[in-house]
Tab-separated table of C-alpha atoms and ligand atoms in Angstrom:
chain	number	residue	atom	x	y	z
A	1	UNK	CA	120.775	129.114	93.680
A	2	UNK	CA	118.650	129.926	96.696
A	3	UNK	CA	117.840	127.369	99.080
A	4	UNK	CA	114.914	124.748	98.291
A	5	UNK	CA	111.879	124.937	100.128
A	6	UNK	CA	111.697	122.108	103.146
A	7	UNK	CA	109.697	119.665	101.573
A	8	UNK	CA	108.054	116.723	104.371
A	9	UNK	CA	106.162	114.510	101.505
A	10	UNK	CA	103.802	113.774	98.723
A	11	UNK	CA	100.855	115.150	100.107
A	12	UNK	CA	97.810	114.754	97.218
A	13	UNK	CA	97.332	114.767	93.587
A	14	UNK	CA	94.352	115.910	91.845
A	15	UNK	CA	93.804	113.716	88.600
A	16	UNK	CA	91.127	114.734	85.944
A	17	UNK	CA	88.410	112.257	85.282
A	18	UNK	CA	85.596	112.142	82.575
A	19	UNK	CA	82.750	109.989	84.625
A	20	UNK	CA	83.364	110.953	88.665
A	21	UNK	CA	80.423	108.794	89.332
A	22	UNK	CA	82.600	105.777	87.727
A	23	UNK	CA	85.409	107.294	89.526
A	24	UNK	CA	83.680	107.163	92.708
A	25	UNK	CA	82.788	103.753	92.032
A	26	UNK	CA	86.354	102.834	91.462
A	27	UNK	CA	87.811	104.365	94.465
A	28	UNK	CA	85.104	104.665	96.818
A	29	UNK	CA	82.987	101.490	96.632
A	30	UNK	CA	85.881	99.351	95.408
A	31	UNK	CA	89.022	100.950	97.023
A	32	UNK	CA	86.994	102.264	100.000
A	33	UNK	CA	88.641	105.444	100.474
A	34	UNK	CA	86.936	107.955	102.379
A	35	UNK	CA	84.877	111.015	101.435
A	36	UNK	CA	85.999	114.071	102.866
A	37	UNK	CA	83.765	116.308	100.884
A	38	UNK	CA	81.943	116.489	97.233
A	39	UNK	CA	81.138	118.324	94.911
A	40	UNK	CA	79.142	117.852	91.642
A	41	UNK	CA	82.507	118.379	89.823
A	42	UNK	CA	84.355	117.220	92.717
A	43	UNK	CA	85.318	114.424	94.871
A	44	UNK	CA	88.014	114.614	97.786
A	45	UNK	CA	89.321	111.213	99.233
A	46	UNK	CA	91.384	110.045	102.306
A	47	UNK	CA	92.755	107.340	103.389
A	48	UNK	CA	91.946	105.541	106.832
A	49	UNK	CA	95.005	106.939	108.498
A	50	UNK	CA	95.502	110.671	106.766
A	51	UNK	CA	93.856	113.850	108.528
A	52	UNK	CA	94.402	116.234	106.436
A	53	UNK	CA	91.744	117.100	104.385
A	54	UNK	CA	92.104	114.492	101.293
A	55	UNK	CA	95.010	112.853	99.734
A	56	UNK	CA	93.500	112.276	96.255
A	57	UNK	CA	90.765	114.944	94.596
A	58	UNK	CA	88.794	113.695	91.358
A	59	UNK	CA	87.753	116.429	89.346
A	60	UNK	CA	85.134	115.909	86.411
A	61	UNK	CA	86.580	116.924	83.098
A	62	UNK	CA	86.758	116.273	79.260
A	63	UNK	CA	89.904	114.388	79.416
A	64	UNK	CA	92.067	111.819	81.610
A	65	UNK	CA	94.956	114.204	82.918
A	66	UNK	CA	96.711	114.718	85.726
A	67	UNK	CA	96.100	118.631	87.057
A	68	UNK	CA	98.416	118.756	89.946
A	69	UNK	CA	100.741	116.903	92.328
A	70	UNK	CA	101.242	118.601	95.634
A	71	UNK	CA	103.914	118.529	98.470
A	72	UNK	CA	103.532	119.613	101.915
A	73	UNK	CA	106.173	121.797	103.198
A	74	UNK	CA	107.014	121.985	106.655
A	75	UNK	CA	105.454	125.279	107.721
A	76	UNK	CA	103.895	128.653	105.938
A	77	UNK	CA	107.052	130.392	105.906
A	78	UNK	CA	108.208	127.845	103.469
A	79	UNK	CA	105.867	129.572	100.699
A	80	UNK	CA	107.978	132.454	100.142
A	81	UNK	CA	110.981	130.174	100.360
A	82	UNK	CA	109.043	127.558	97.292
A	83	UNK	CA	108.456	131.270	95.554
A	84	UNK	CA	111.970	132.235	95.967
A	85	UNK	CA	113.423	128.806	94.631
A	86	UNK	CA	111.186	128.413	91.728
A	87	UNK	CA	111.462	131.935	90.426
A	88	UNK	CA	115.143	131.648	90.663
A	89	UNK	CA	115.215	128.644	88.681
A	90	UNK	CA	113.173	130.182	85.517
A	91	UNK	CA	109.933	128.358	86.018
A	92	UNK	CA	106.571	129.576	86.033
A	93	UNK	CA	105.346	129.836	89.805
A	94	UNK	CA	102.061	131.408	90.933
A	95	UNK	CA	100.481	132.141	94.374
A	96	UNK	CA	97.352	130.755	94.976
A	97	UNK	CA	94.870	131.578	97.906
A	98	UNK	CA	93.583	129.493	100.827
A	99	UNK	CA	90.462	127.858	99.156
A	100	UNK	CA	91.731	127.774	95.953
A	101	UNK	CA	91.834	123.823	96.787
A	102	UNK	CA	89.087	122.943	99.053
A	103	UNK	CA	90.385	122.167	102.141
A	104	UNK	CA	94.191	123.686	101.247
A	105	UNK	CA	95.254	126.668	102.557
A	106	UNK	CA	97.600	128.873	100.688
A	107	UNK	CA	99.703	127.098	98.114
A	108	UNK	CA	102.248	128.141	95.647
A	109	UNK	CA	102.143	126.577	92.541
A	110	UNK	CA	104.823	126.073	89.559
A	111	UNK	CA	105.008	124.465	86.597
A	112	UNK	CA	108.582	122.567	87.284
A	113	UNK	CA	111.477	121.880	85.110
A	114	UNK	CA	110.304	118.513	83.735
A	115	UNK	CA	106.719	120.094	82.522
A	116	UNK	CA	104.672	119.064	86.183
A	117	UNK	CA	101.848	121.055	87.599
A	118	UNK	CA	103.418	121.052	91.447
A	119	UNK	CA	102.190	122.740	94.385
A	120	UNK	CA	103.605	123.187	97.531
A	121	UNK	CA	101.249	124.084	100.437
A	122	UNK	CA	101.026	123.403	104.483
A	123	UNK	CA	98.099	124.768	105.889
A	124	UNK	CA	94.749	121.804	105.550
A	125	UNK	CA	91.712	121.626	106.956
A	126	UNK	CA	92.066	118.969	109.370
A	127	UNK	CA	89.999	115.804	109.494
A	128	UNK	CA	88.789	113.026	111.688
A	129	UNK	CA	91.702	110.336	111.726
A	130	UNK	CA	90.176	106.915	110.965
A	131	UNK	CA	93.185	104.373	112.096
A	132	UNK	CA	90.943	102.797	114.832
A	133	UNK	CA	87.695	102.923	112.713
A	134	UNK	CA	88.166	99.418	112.093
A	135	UNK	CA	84.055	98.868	112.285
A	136	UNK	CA	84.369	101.278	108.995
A	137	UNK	CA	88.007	99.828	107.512
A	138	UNK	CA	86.780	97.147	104.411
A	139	UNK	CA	89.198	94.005	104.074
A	140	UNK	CA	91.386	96.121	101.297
A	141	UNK	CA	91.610	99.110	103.396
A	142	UNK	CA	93.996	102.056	102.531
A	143	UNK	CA	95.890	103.640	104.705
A	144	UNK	CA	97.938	106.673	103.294
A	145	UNK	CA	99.293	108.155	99.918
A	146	UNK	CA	102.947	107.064	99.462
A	147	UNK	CA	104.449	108.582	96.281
A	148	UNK	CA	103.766	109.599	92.887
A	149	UNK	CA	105.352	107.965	90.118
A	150	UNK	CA	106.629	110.174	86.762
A	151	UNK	CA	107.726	109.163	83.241
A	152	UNK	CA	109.987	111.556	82.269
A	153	UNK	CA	112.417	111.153	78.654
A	154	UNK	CA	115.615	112.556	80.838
A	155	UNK	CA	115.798	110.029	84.193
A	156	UNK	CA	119.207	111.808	84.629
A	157	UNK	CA	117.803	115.691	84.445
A	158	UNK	CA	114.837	114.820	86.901
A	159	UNK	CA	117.497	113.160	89.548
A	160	UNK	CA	119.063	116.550	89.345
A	161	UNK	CA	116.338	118.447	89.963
A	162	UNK	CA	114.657	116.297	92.582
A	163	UNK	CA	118.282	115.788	94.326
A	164	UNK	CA	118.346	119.825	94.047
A	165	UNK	CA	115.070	119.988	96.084
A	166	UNK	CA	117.212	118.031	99.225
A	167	UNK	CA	115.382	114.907	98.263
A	168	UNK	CA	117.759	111.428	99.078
A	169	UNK	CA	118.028	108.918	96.949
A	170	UNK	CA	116.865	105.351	97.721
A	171	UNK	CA	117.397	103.061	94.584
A	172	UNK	CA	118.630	103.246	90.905
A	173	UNK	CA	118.028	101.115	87.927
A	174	UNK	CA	121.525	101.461	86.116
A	175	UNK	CA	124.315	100.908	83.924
A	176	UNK	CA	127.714	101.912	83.441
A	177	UNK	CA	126.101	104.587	81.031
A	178	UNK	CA	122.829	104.894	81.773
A	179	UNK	CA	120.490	105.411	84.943
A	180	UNK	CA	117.010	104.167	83.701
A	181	UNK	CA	115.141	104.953	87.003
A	182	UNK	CA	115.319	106.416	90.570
A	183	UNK	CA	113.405	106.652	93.830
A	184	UNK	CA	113.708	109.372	95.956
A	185	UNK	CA	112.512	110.259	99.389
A	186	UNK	CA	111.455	113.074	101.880
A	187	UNK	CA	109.459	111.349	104.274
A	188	UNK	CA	112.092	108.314	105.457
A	189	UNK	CA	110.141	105.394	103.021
A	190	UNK	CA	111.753	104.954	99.622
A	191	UNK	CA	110.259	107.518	98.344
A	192	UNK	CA	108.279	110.237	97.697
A	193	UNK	CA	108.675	110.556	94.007
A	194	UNK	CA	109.640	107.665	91.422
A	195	UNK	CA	111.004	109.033	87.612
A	196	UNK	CA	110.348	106.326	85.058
A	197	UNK	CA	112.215	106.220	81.594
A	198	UNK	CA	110.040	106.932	78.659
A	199	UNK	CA	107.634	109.505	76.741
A	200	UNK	CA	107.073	112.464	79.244
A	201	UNK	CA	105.781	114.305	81.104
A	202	UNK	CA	103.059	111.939	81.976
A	203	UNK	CA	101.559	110.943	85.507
A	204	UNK	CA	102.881	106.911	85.682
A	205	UNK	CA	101.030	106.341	89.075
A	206	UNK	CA	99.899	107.577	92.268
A	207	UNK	CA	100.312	104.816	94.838
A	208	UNK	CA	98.805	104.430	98.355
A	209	UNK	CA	99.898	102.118	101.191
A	210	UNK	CA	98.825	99.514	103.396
A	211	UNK	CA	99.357	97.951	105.963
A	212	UNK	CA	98.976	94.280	105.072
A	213	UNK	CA	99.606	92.172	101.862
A	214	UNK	CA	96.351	90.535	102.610
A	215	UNK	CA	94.603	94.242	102.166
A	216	UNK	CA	95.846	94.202	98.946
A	217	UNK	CA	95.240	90.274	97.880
A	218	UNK	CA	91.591	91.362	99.024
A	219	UNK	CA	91.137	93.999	96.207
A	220	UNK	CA	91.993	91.307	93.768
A	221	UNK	CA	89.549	89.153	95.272
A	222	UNK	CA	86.763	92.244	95.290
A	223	UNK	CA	87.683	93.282	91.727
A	224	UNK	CA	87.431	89.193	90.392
A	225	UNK	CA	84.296	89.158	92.444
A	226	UNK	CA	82.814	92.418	90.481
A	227	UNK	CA	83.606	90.964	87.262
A	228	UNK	CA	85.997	93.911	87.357
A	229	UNK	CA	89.297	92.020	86.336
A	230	UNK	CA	90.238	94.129	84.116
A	231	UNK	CA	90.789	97.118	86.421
A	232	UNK	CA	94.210	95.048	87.603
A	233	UNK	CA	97.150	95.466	85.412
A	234	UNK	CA	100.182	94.238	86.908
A	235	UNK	CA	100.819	91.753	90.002
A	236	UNK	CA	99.953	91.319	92.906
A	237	UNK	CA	103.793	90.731	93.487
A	238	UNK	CA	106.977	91.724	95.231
A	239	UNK	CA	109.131	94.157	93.443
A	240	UNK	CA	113.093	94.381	93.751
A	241	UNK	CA	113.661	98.198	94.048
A	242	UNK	CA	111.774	98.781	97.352
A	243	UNK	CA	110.999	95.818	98.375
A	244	UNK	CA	107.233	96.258	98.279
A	245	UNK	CA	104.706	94.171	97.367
A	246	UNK	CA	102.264	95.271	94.744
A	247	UNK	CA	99.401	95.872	92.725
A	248	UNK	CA	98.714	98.043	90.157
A	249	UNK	CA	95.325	99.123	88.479
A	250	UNK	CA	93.699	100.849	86.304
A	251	UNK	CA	91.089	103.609	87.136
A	252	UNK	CA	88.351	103.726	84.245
A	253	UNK	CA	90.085	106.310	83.039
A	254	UNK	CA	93.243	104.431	82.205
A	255	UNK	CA	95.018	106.259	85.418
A	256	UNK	CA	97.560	103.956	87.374
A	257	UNK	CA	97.076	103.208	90.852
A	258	UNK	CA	99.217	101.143	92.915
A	259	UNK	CA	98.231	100.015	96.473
A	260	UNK	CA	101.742	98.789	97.997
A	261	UNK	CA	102.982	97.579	101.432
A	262	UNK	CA	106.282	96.810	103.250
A	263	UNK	CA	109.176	98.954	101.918
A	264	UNK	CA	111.695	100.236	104.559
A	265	UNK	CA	112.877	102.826	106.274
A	266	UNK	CA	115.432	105.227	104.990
A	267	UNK	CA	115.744	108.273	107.542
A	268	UNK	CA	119.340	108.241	108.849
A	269	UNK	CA	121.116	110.547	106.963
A	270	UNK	CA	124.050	107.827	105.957
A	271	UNK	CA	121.218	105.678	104.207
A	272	UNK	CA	122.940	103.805	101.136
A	273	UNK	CA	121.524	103.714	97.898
A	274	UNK	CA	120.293	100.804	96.160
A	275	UNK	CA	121.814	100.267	92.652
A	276	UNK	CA	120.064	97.676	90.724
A	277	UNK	CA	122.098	96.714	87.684
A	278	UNK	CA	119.559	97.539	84.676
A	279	UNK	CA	120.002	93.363	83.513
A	280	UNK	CA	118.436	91.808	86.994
A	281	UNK	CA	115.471	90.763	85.695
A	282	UNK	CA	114.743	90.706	89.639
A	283	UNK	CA	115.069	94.621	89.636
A	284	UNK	CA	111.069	95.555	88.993
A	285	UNK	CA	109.261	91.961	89.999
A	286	UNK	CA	111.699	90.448	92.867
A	287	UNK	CA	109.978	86.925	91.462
A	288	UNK	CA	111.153	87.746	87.693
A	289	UNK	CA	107.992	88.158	86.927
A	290	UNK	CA	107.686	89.307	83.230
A	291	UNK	CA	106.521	93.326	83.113
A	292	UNK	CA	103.489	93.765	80.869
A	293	UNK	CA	104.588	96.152	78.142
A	294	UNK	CA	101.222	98.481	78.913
A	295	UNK	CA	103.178	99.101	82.937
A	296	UNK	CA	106.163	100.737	80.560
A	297	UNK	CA	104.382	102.582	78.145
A	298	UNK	CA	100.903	103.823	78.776
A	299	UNK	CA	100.433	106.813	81.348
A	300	UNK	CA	98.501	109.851	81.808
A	301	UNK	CA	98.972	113.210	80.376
A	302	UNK	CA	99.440	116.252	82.378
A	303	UNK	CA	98.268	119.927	82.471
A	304	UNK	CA	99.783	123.678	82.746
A	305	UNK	CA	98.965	125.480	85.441
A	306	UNK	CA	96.019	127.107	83.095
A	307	UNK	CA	94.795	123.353	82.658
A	308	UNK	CA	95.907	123.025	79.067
A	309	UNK	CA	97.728	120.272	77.554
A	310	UNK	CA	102.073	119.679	78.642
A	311	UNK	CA	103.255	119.167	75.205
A	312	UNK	CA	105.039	115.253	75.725
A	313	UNK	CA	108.784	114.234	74.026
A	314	UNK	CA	110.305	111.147	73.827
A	315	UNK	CA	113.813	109.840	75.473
A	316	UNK	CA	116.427	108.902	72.718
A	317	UNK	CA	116.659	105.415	71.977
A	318	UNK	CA	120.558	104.585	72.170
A	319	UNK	CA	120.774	101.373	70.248
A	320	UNK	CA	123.162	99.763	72.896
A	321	UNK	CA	120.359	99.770	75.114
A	322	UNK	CA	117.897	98.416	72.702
A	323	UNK	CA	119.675	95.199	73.199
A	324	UNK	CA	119.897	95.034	76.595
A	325	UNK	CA	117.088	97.002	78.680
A	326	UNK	CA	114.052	96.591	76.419
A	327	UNK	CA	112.284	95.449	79.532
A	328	UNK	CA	113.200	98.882	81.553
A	329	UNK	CA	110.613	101.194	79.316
A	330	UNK	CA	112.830	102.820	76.182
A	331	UNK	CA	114.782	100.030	74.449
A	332	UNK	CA	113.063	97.727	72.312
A	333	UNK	CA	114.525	94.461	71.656
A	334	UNK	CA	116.325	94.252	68.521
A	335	UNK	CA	117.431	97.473	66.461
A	336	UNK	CA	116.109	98.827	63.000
A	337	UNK	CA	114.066	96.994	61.234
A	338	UNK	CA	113.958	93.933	63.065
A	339	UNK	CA	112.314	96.043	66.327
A	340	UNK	CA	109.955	93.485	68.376
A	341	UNK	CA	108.426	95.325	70.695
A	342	UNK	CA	109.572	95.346	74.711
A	343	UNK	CA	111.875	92.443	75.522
A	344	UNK	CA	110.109	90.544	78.684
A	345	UNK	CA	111.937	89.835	81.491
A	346	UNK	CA	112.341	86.170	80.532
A	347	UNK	CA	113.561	87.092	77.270
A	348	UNK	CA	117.340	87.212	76.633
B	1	4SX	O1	108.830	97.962	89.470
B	1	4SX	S1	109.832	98.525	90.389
B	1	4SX	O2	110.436	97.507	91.252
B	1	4SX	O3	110.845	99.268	89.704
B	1	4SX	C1	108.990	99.613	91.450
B	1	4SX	C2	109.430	99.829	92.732
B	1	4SX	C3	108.706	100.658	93.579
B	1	4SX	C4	107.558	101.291	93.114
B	1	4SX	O4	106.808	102.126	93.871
B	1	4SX	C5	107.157	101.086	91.805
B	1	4SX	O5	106.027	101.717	91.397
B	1	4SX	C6	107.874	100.250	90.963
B	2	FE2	FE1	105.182	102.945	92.823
């Protein structure tokens, strides 16, 4: 196998979206991320501290999907090294020119093992930093993407292949048969890319950072004061594996955002691995706060590289699990006929 490109992060994602004027709503007037450019099919977003050109793009379309996640490598010549690695792996992998992507130079894009539209890219059109903007920062202000979040039916296959890329791993979700999740890192944060247990390939999140757990209590407070409540899904609250405290919501199309703060640095090379045993109900809400069955099992499709449909499978159900992990996304508490749905995290 040839070597890996040098991946240095999760760099944007471009998500389909059926009403970009409610998306703009969502993630402009209530999230306050920044408008790098538009389009009337387009949107491109940044956070306060990102120059490159956006971070997120929002792209009108009939359906809620996920068209692309994208890495930035650490230099041009890592193209033909992306090119190299994919083709030598068997996946589909295409050139694409500078432009293709507003504001992305020239990327090279694959369709990756586990069924992802990925591209890998380094040249952006840079953009005015806004760290110190504070006179334009809202209370809930954004500061960077973090990671991207996948559901996947083969946790094991995707550590592989994300281990294969040079990526380190952070944290586990385990047994002593089993590994149910895993974070893994480029940039040294926990990570860069998250693989969640369950019906895949689907998009489980894209999550940005701040810098303050009050930034985040004040989109709570913005959404309750919109009479836009139902946007948040799950927390605010610490979580186990990272350490990070969290929100999640849901864009009106149903895609998950998570605004998170305070993990940790991972960049010396002897960094150990967290392994969370997959019956600490502490592992996923550090308070053992029960997981609302929609965090495990709703997510958003994804799209080939031509924009069609990623066919999605499910992850077998081994019955010894059903007992034990309902709560960690594939189990379901009690076996055959007597299935009840996700076990909690109170529930025994
Ligand atoms: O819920 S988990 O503690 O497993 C978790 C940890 C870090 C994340 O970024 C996340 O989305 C979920
Ligand atoms: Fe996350």
């Amino acid at each position: 196998m040839t070597t890996p490109p040098d991946i240095i992060r999760a760099a944007y994602a471009e998500l389909i979206v059926t009403d970009l004027a409610a998306a703009r709503w969502f993630y402009v007037d209530v999230l306050g991320l920044v408008v790098t450019a538009e389009e009337p099919e387009a949107l491109y977003l940044r956070a306060f501290e990102e120059y490159t050109h956006h971070s997120l793009v929002l792209r009108a379309g009939p359906t809620p999907a996920l068209a692309r996640l994208a890495y930035r490598v650490r230099g041009p010549e890592q193209l033909t090294v992306a090119e190299r690695y994919f083709a030598g792996i068997g996946v589909e992998t295409r050139r694409v020119a500078a432009g293709t992507t507003r504001g992305i130079g020239e990327a090279v894009r694959v369709h990756d093992p586990l069924g992802f539209p990925v591209e890998f890219f380094y040249e952006t059109t840079h953009t005015e930093r806004f760290t110190q903007h504070y006179h334009r920062q809202p209370g809930n202000a954004i500061s960077r993407l973090d990671h991207f979040n996948v559901m996947v039916p083969d946790v094991r296959a995707a550590y592989d292949y994300y281990t294969g890329l040079g990526f380190g791993v952070s944290e586990t979700i385990e047994d002593s048969d089993s590994l149910y999740a895993t974070w893994l890192f480029r940039k040294p944060t926990v990570h860069d890319i998250a693989i969640t247990g369950g019906d895949g390939p689907r998009l489980h999140h894209i999550a940005f950072a701040s810098h303050e757990r009050h930034q985040i209590l004040h989109t709570c407070d913005v959404l309750g004061a919109l009479r836009a409540e139902h946007h948040i899904e799950r927390g605010p609250g610490r979580h186990g594996v990272s350490n990070a405290f969290y929100l999640y919501l849901r864009d009106p199309d149903g895609h998950r955002i998570e605004i998170y703060t305070s993990d940790y640095y991972t960049g010396d090379p002897d960094n150990p691995t967290v392994r969370w045993d997959v019956t600490d109900n502490r592992r996923r809400s550090f308070w053992g706060h029960e997981v609302v069955p929609s965090w495990y099992n709703e997510a958003s499709e994804v799209l080939n590289l031509d924009g069609g449909p990623v066919p999605i499978s499910s992850p077998p159900v081994h019955e010894a699990s059903a007992a034990t992990i309902g709560a960690d996304g594939f189990g379901v508490a009690g076996t055959g006929e007597n299935r009840q749905g996700f076990k909690l995290g109170h529930q025994a």
